[in-house]
Amino acid sequence: MAEEEKKTEAPEAAPKAADPAPAEAAPATEAAPAADNKPQERKGRGGNNRGGGRDNRGGGRGRGRGRGGRDNDGGEELVEKLVHINRVSKTVKGGKRFGFAALVVVGDGKGRAGFGKGKAREVPEAITKATAAAKKAMVRVPLREGRTLHHDGTGRFGAGNVTVRSAPPGTGIIAGGPMRAVFESLGVSDVVTKSNGTANPYNMIRATFAALKDQSSPKAVSQRRGKKVADLLGRSGAPAAEVAADAAAATE
């Protein structure tokens, strides 16, 4: 009889132990909405949106400044000619390090030109440095009728020996390699040149600029000597009408 009473009491104890379980599950279901509301409140605050707005505004200002710099450079209307790029290497413990040297000629096409060189680890940076150096070293060369030189000249630098000559209309630029880049950027359309002694582009360009710096216009000579332009041009034996026209055209 004792065993039967234990068996009968066991089923009655099971429901009593199971009764607290539903009571404990109820708070869990009530706490779930509260956990879901917290992320919604964070989204409603808009912290991420404000951060994105700041990034967009900052990026817009940066892009505007970049465009303005490019517009200013383009407003100068300069002619840039890349003449030569030289690559050099240095052997180090880990391998080889390469560097580049660029030679650039810059001119406005109206009688001003200059050259510069730049060295860097990358080609674009070397070209940028050379262009900046060329803009700082620009010189003015007097041109006859805005198309050719006033007189013949020679220039020398190192082993380079350059001869430049004025030419009639329609001749074109008879020059090769680096010298052609100089006259194209300078704005000369008719000229005859000859280079002897070297093919080094650096020496050729330096010799060319040495010849251009010796150029002088009739107006500059007349001011230096205290005479009129017509008196200087009249010694060539040309007709008076032609001399008067040349004197009027000699504005530099």
mmCIF file of C-alpha atoms in Angstrom:
data_model
loop_
_atom_site.group_PDB
_atom_site.id
_atom_site.type_symbol
_atom_site.label_atom_id
_atom_site.label_comp_id
_atom_site.label_asym_id
_atom_site.label_seq_id
_atom_site.Cartn_x
_atom_site.Cartn_y
_atom_site.Cartn_z
ATOM 1 C CA MET A 1 0.000 0.000 0.000
ATOM 2 C CA ALA A 2 2.877 2.353 0.675
ATOM 3 C CA GLU A 3 4.212 1.944 -2.896
ATOM 4 C CA GLU A 4 0.774 2.670 -4.378
ATOM 5 C CA GLU A 5 0.519 5.877 -2.331
ATOM 6 C CA LYS A 6 3.942 7.025 -3.623
ATOM 7 C CA LYS A 7 2.871 6.372 -7.221
ATOM 8 C CA THR A 8 -0.342 8.267 -6.736
ATOM 9 C CA GLU A 9 1.477 11.233 -5.157
ATOM 10 C CA ALA A 10 4.076 11.483 -7.939
ATOM 11 C CA PRO A 11 1.612 12.502 -10.660
ATOM 12 C CA GLU A 12 0.157 15.138 -8.340
ATOM 13 C CA ALA A 13 3.631 16.664 -7.733
ATOM 14 C CA ALA A 14 4.413 17.002 -11.448
ATOM 15 C CA PRO A 15 1.652 19.509 -12.208
ATOM 16 C CA LYS A 16 2.670 21.592 -9.207
ATOM 17 C CA ALA A 17 6.255 21.851 -10.523
ATOM 18 C CA ALA A 18 5.014 22.780 -13.978
ATOM 19 C CA ASP A 19 2.728 25.565 -12.734
ATOM 20 C CA PRO A 20 5.535 28.187 -12.140
ATOM 21 C CA ALA A 21 6.892 27.797 -15.695
ATOM 22 C CA PRO A 22 4.124 29.784 -17.423
ATOM 23 C CA ALA A 23 4.483 32.471 -14.790
ATOM 24 C CA GLU A 24 8.207 32.839 -15.562
ATOM 25 C CA ALA A 25 7.690 32.878 -19.338
ATOM 26 C CA ALA A 26 5.276 35.772 -19.128
ATOM 27 C CA PRO A 27 7.891 38.373 -18.068
ATOM 28 C CA ALA A 28 10.124 37.264 -20.929
ATOM 29 C CA THR A 29 7.436 38.067 -23.461
ATOM 30 C CA GLU A 30 6.813 41.430 -21.846
ATOM 31 C CA ALA A 31 10.533 42.349 -21.868
ATOM 32 C CA ALA A 32 10.943 41.591 -25.556
ATOM 33 C CA PRO A 33 9.202 44.764 -26.802
ATOM 34 C CA ALA A 34 11.364 46.877 -24.495
ATOM 35 C CA ALA A 35 14.533 45.415 -26.060
ATOM 36 C CA ASP A 36 13.167 46.144 -29.530
ATOM 37 C CA ASN A 37 12.380 49.756 -28.682
ATOM 38 C CA LYS A 38 15.967 50.680 -27.805
ATOM 39 C CA PRO A 39 17.401 50.249 -31.319
ATOM 40 C CA GLN A 40 14.454 52.170 -32.727
ATOM 41 C CA GLU A 41 15.204 55.075 -30.419
ATOM 42 C CA ARG A 42 18.864 55.143 -31.587
ATOM 43 C CA LYS A 43 17.784 55.281 -35.225
ATOM 44 C CA GLY A 44 15.360 58.061 -34.454
ATOM 45 C CA ARG A 45 18.104 60.227 -32.989
ATOM 46 C CA GLY A 46 19.845 60.444 -36.380
ATOM 47 C CA GLY A 47 23.417 60.255 -35.113
ATOM 48 C CA ASN A 48 24.597 58.360 -38.192
ATOM 49 C CA ASN A 49 22.754 60.666 -40.566
ATOM 50 C CA ARG A 50 24.332 63.769 -39.077
ATOM 51 C CA GLY A 51 27.795 62.229 -39.400
ATOM 52 C CA GLY A 52 27.183 61.429 -43.042
ATOM 53 C CA GLY A 53 26.002 64.983 -43.656
ATOM 54 C CA ARG A 54 29.226 66.397 -42.270
ATOM 55 C CA ASP A 55 31.288 64.113 -44.499
ATOM 56 C CA ASN A 56 29.355 65.160 -47.573
ATOM 57 C CA ARG A 57 29.728 68.849 -46.818
ATOM 58 C CA GLY A 58 33.446 68.511 -46.189
ATOM 59 C CA GLY A 59 33.978 66.566 -49.408
ATOM 60 C CA GLY A 60 32.089 69.181 -51.394
ATOM 61 C CA ARG A 61 34.323 71.991 -50.158
ATOM 62 C CA GLY A 62 37.464 70.021 -51.039
ATOM 63 C CA ARG A 63 36.303 69.383 -54.580
ATOM 64 C CA GLY A 64 35.468 73.034 -55.108
ATOM 65 C CA ARG A 65 38.969 74.196 -54.145
ATOM 66 C CA GLY A 66 40.532 71.696 -56.535
ATOM 67 C CA ARG A 67 38.490 72.911 -59.469
ATOM 68 C CA GLY A 68 39.342 76.509 -58.748
ATOM 69 C CA GLY A 69 43.088 75.754 -58.874
ATOM 70 C CA ARG A 70 42.786 74.042 -62.212
ATOM 71 C CA ASP A 71 40.769 76.920 -63.640
ATOM 72 C CA ASN A 72 43.447 79.393 -62.536
ATOM 73 C CA ASP A 73 46.185 77.382 -64.205
ATOM 74 C CA GLY A 74 44.177 77.119 -67.400
ATOM 75 C CA GLY A 75 43.539 80.876 -67.453
ATOM 76 C CA GLU A 76 47.233 81.574 -68.088
ATOM 77 C CA GLU A 77 47.002 79.896 -71.539
ATOM 78 C CA LEU A 78 50.515 78.478 -71.417
ATOM 79 C CA VAL A 79 51.894 75.965 -73.888
ATOM 80 C CA GLU A 80 53.667 73.096 -72.139
ATOM 81 C CA LYS A 81 56.024 70.797 -74.044
ATOM 82 C CA LEU A 82 57.525 67.677 -72.502
ATOM 83 C CA VAL A 83 60.951 67.370 -74.089
ATOM 84 C CA HIS A 84 62.679 64.484 -72.346
ATOM 85 C CA ILE A 85 62.243 61.976 -69.514
ATOM 86 C CA ASN A 86 65.259 60.213 -68.068
ATOM 87 C CA ARG A 87 65.021 57.178 -65.786
ATOM 88 C CA VAL A 88 67.779 56.397 -63.321
ATOM 89 C CA SER A 89 68.131 53.525 -60.851
ATOM 90 C CA LYS A 90 69.982 53.130 -57.595
ATOM 91 C CA THR A 91 70.914 49.693 -56.299
ATOM 92 C CA VAL A 92 70.268 49.285 -52.592
ATOM 93 C CA LYS A 93 70.178 46.373 -50.191
ATOM 94 C CA GLY A 94 66.558 45.472 -50.940
ATOM 95 C CA GLY A 95 66.786 45.866 -54.717
ATOM 96 C CA LYS A 96 66.651 48.875 -57.045
ATOM 97 C CA ARG A 97 65.099 52.269 -56.544
ATOM 98 C CA PHE A 98 63.996 54.064 -59.689
ATOM 99 C CA GLY A 99 63.809 57.808 -60.173
ATOM 100 C CA PHE A 100 62.739 60.031 -63.057
ATOM 101 C CA ALA A 101 63.965 63.381 -64.360
ATOM 102 C CA ALA A 102 61.734 65.448 -66.666
ATOM 103 C CA LEU A 103 62.635 68.367 -68.948
ATOM 104 C CA VAL A 104 59.739 70.708 -69.794
ATOM 105 C CA VAL A 105 59.488 73.862 -71.913
ATOM 106 C CA VAL A 106 56.705 76.356 -71.180
ATOM 107 C CA GLY A 107 55.640 79.408 -73.201
ATOM 108 C CA ASP A 108 52.690 81.706 -73.771
ATOM 109 C CA GLY A 109 52.995 81.738 -77.581
ATOM 110 C CA LYS A 110 53.525 85.514 -77.541
ATOM 111 C CA GLY A 111 57.258 85.892 -77.024
ATOM 112 C CA ARG A 112 57.766 84.440 -73.531
ATOM 113 C CA ALA A 113 59.260 81.014 -72.832
ATOM 114 C CA GLY A 114 61.247 79.126 -70.230
ATOM 115 C CA PHE A 115 62.501 75.668 -69.415
ATOM 116 C CA GLY A 116 62.848 73.675 -66.234
ATOM 117 C CA LYS A 117 63.714 70.233 -64.944
ATOM 118 C CA GLY A 118 62.297 68.203 -62.090
ATOM 119 C CA LYS A 119 63.272 64.990 -60.335
ATOM 120 C CA ALA A 120 60.967 62.637 -58.423
ATOM 121 C CA ARG A 121 60.197 58.990 -57.779
ATOM 122 C CA GLU A 122 57.193 59.121 -60.118
ATOM 123 C CA VAL A 123 56.819 60.581 -63.609
ATOM 124 C CA PRO A 124 53.780 62.857 -62.973
ATOM 125 C CA GLU A 125 55.437 64.435 -59.957
ATOM 126 C CA ALA A 126 58.649 65.029 -61.907
ATOM 127 C CA ILE A 127 56.693 66.721 -64.720
ATOM 128 C CA THR A 128 54.869 68.916 -62.208
ATOM 129 C CA LYS A 129 58.133 70.064 -60.649
ATOM 130 C CA ALA A 130 59.677 70.752 -64.058
ATOM 131 C CA THR A 131 56.643 72.767 -65.159
ATOM 132 C CA ALA A 132 56.734 74.896 -62.030
ATOM 133 C CA ALA A 133 60.454 75.565 -62.499
ATOM 134 C CA ALA A 134 59.901 76.494 -66.157
ATOM 135 C CA LYS A 135 57.186 79.020 -65.263
ATOM 136 C CA LYS A 136 59.539 80.754 -62.841
ATOM 137 C CA ALA A 137 62.362 80.952 -65.416
ATOM 138 C CA MET A 138 60.396 82.437 -68.325
ATOM 139 C CA VAL A 139 62.139 85.140 -70.370
ATOM 140 C CA ARG A 140 60.843 87.526 -73.024
ATOM 141 C CA VAL A 141 62.256 87.385 -76.565
ATOM 142 C CA PRO A 142 61.505 90.193 -79.063
ATOM 143 C CA LEU A 143 59.861 88.893 -82.234
ATOM 144 C CA ARG A 144 59.590 90.457 -85.637
ATOM 145 C CA GLU A 145 55.964 90.768 -86.744
ATOM 146 C CA GLY A 146 55.171 88.201 -84.067
ATOM 147 C CA ARG A 147 56.349 85.311 -86.259
ATOM 148 C CA THR A 148 60.180 85.250 -86.539
ATOM 149 C CA LEU A 149 63.400 86.592 -85.036
ATOM 150 C CA HIS A 150 64.794 90.041 -85.719
ATOM 151 C CA HIS A 151 68.276 88.837 -86.683
ATOM 152 C CA ASP A 152 70.543 85.795 -86.753
ATOM 153 C CA GLY A 153 72.290 84.602 -83.638
ATOM 154 C CA THR A 154 74.402 81.868 -82.101
ATOM 155 C CA GLY A 155 74.371 80.242 -78.710
ATOM 156 C CA ARG A 156 76.766 77.924 -76.950
ATOM 157 C CA PHE A 157 76.557 75.827 -73.816
ATOM 158 C CA GLY A 158 78.980 73.040 -73.058
ATOM 159 C CA ALA A 159 79.479 71.014 -76.224
ATOM 160 C CA GLY A 160 76.320 72.426 -77.811
ATOM 161 C CA ASN A 161 76.609 75.040 -80.547
ATOM 162 C CA VAL A 162 73.327 76.405 -81.941
ATOM 163 C CA THR A 163 72.661 78.791 -84.839
ATOM 164 C CA VAL A 164 69.283 80.526 -85.293
ATOM 165 C CA ARG A 165 68.226 82.582 -88.309
ATOM 166 C CA SER A 166 65.199 84.664 -89.197
ATOM 167 C CA ALA A 167 63.114 83.463 -92.135
ATOM 168 C CA PRO A 168 60.488 84.889 -94.540
ATOM 169 C CA PRO A 169 56.796 84.044 -94.163
ATOM 170 C CA GLY A 170 55.863 80.490 -95.064
ATOM 171 C CA THR A 171 59.183 78.944 -94.097
ATOM 172 C CA GLY A 172 57.918 77.197 -90.985
ATOM 173 C CA ILE A 173 59.937 75.921 -88.053
ATOM 174 C CA ILE A 174 62.999 74.159 -89.392
ATOM 175 C CA ALA A 175 64.330 72.714 -86.177
ATOM 176 C CA GLY A 176 64.559 69.318 -84.626
ATOM 177 C CA GLY A 177 63.922 67.753 -81.261
ATOM 178 C CA PRO A 178 64.211 70.035 -78.253
ATOM 179 C CA MET A 179 64.726 73.195 -80.317
ATOM 180 C CA ARG A 180 61.360 72.770 -82.036
ATOM 181 C CA ALA A 181 59.612 72.638 -78.671
ATOM 182 C CA VAL A 182 61.234 75.940 -77.679
ATOM 183 C CA PHE A 183 60.087 77.826 -80.789
ATOM 184 C CA GLU A 184 56.586 76.326 -80.717
ATOM 185 C CA SER A 185 56.055 77.439 -77.137
ATOM 186 C CA LEU A 186 57.635 80.821 -77.904
ATOM 187 C CA GLY A 187 55.180 81.521 -80.739
ATOM 188 C CA VAL A 188 57.690 81.596 -83.600
ATOM 189 C CA SER A 189 56.284 80.301 -86.895
ATOM 190 C CA ASP A 190 59.222 80.963 -89.271
ATOM 191 C CA VAL A 191 62.792 80.157 -88.275
ATOM 192 C CA VAL A 192 65.799 78.159 -89.495
ATOM 193 C CA THR A 193 68.101 76.533 -86.937
ATOM 194 C CA LYS A 194 71.101 74.255 -86.813
ATOM 195 C CA SER A 195 72.618 72.396 -83.859
ATOM 196 C CA ASN A 196 76.184 71.085 -83.839
ATOM 197 C CA GLY A 197 78.354 69.292 -81.344
ATOM 198 C CA THR A 198 75.846 67.451 -79.142
ATOM 199 C CA ALA A 199 72.497 65.714 -79.046
ATOM 200 C CA ASN A 200 72.002 66.164 -75.309
ATOM 201 C CA PRO A 201 68.570 67.834 -74.921
ATOM 202 C CA TYR A 202 69.663 69.772 -71.827
ATOM 203 C CA ASN A 203 72.669 71.332 -73.577
ATOM 204 C CA MET A 204 70.692 71.999 -76.753
ATOM 205 C CA ILE A 205 67.944 73.889 -74.936
ATOM 206 C CA ARG A 206 70.408 75.888 -72.846
ATOM 207 C CA ALA A 207 72.330 76.839 -75.981
ATOM 208 C CA THR A 208 69.075 77.816 -77.706
ATOM 209 C CA PHE A 209 68.062 80.117 -74.865
ATOM 210 C CA ALA A 210 71.557 81.592 -74.859
ATOM 211 C CA ALA A 211 71.033 82.555 -78.509
ATOM 212 C CA LEU A 212 67.552 83.923 -77.841
ATOM 213 C CA LYS A 213 68.747 86.110 -74.969
ATOM 214 C CA ASP A 214 71.090 87.905 -77.383
ATOM 215 C CA GLN A 215 68.160 88.948 -79.585
ATOM 216 C CA SER A 216 67.465 92.680 -79.658
ATOM 217 C CA SER A 217 64.792 94.684 -81.446
ATOM 218 C CA PRO A 218 65.312 97.903 -83.448
ATOM 219 C CA LYS A 219 63.319 99.815 -80.853
ATOM 220 C CA ALA A 220 65.603 98.695 -78.025
ATOM 221 C CA VAL A 221 68.713 99.566 -80.038
ATOM 222 C CA SER A 222 67.354 102.981 -80.981
ATOM 223 C CA GLN A 223 66.576 103.782 -77.347
ATOM 224 C CA ARG A 224 70.018 102.675 -76.266
ATOM 225 C CA ARG A 225 71.768 104.735 -78.923
ATOM 226 C CA GLY A 226 69.440 107.731 -78.750
ATOM 227 C CA LYS A 227 68.329 107.558 -82.390
ATOM 228 C CA LYS A 228 65.151 106.914 -84.330
ATOM 229 C CA VAL A 229 64.139 103.493 -85.616
ATOM 230 C CA ALA A 230 63.811 104.818 -89.167
ATOM 231 C CA ASP A 231 67.422 106.062 -89.100
ATOM 232 C CA LEU A 232 68.687 102.592 -88.143
ATOM 233 C CA LEU A 233 66.606 100.759 -90.745
ATOM 234 C CA GLY A 234 67.409 103.315 -93.465
ATOM 235 C CA ARG A 235 71.090 102.295 -93.538
ATOM 236 C CA SER A 236 70.193 98.983 -95.222
ATOM 237 C CA GLY A 237 69.464 100.835 -98.486
ATOM 238 C CA ALA A 238 65.786 99.832 -98.608
ATOM 239 C CA PRO A 239 63.172 102.184 -100.132
ATOM 240 C CA ALA A 240 61.833 104.911 -97.880
ATOM 241 C CA ALA A 241 58.292 103.498 -97.921
ATOM 242 C CA GLU A 242 59.507 100.074 -96.843
ATOM 243 C CA VAL A 243 61.689 101.578 -94.125
ATOM 244 C CA ALA A 244 58.733 103.586 -92.784
ATOM 245 C CA ALA A 245 56.577 100.450 -92.727
ATOM 246 C CA ASP A 246 59.232 98.458 -90.917
ATOM 247 C CA ALA A 247 59.751 101.229 -88.397
ATOM 248 C CA ALA A 248 56.021 101.362 -87.682
ATOM 249 C CA ALA A 249 55.893 97.570 -87.288
ATOM 250 C CA ALA A 250 58.882 97.495 -84.896
ATOM 251 C CA THR A 251 56.912 97.793 -81.674
ATOM 252 C CA GLU A 252 59.357 95.822 -79.484
#
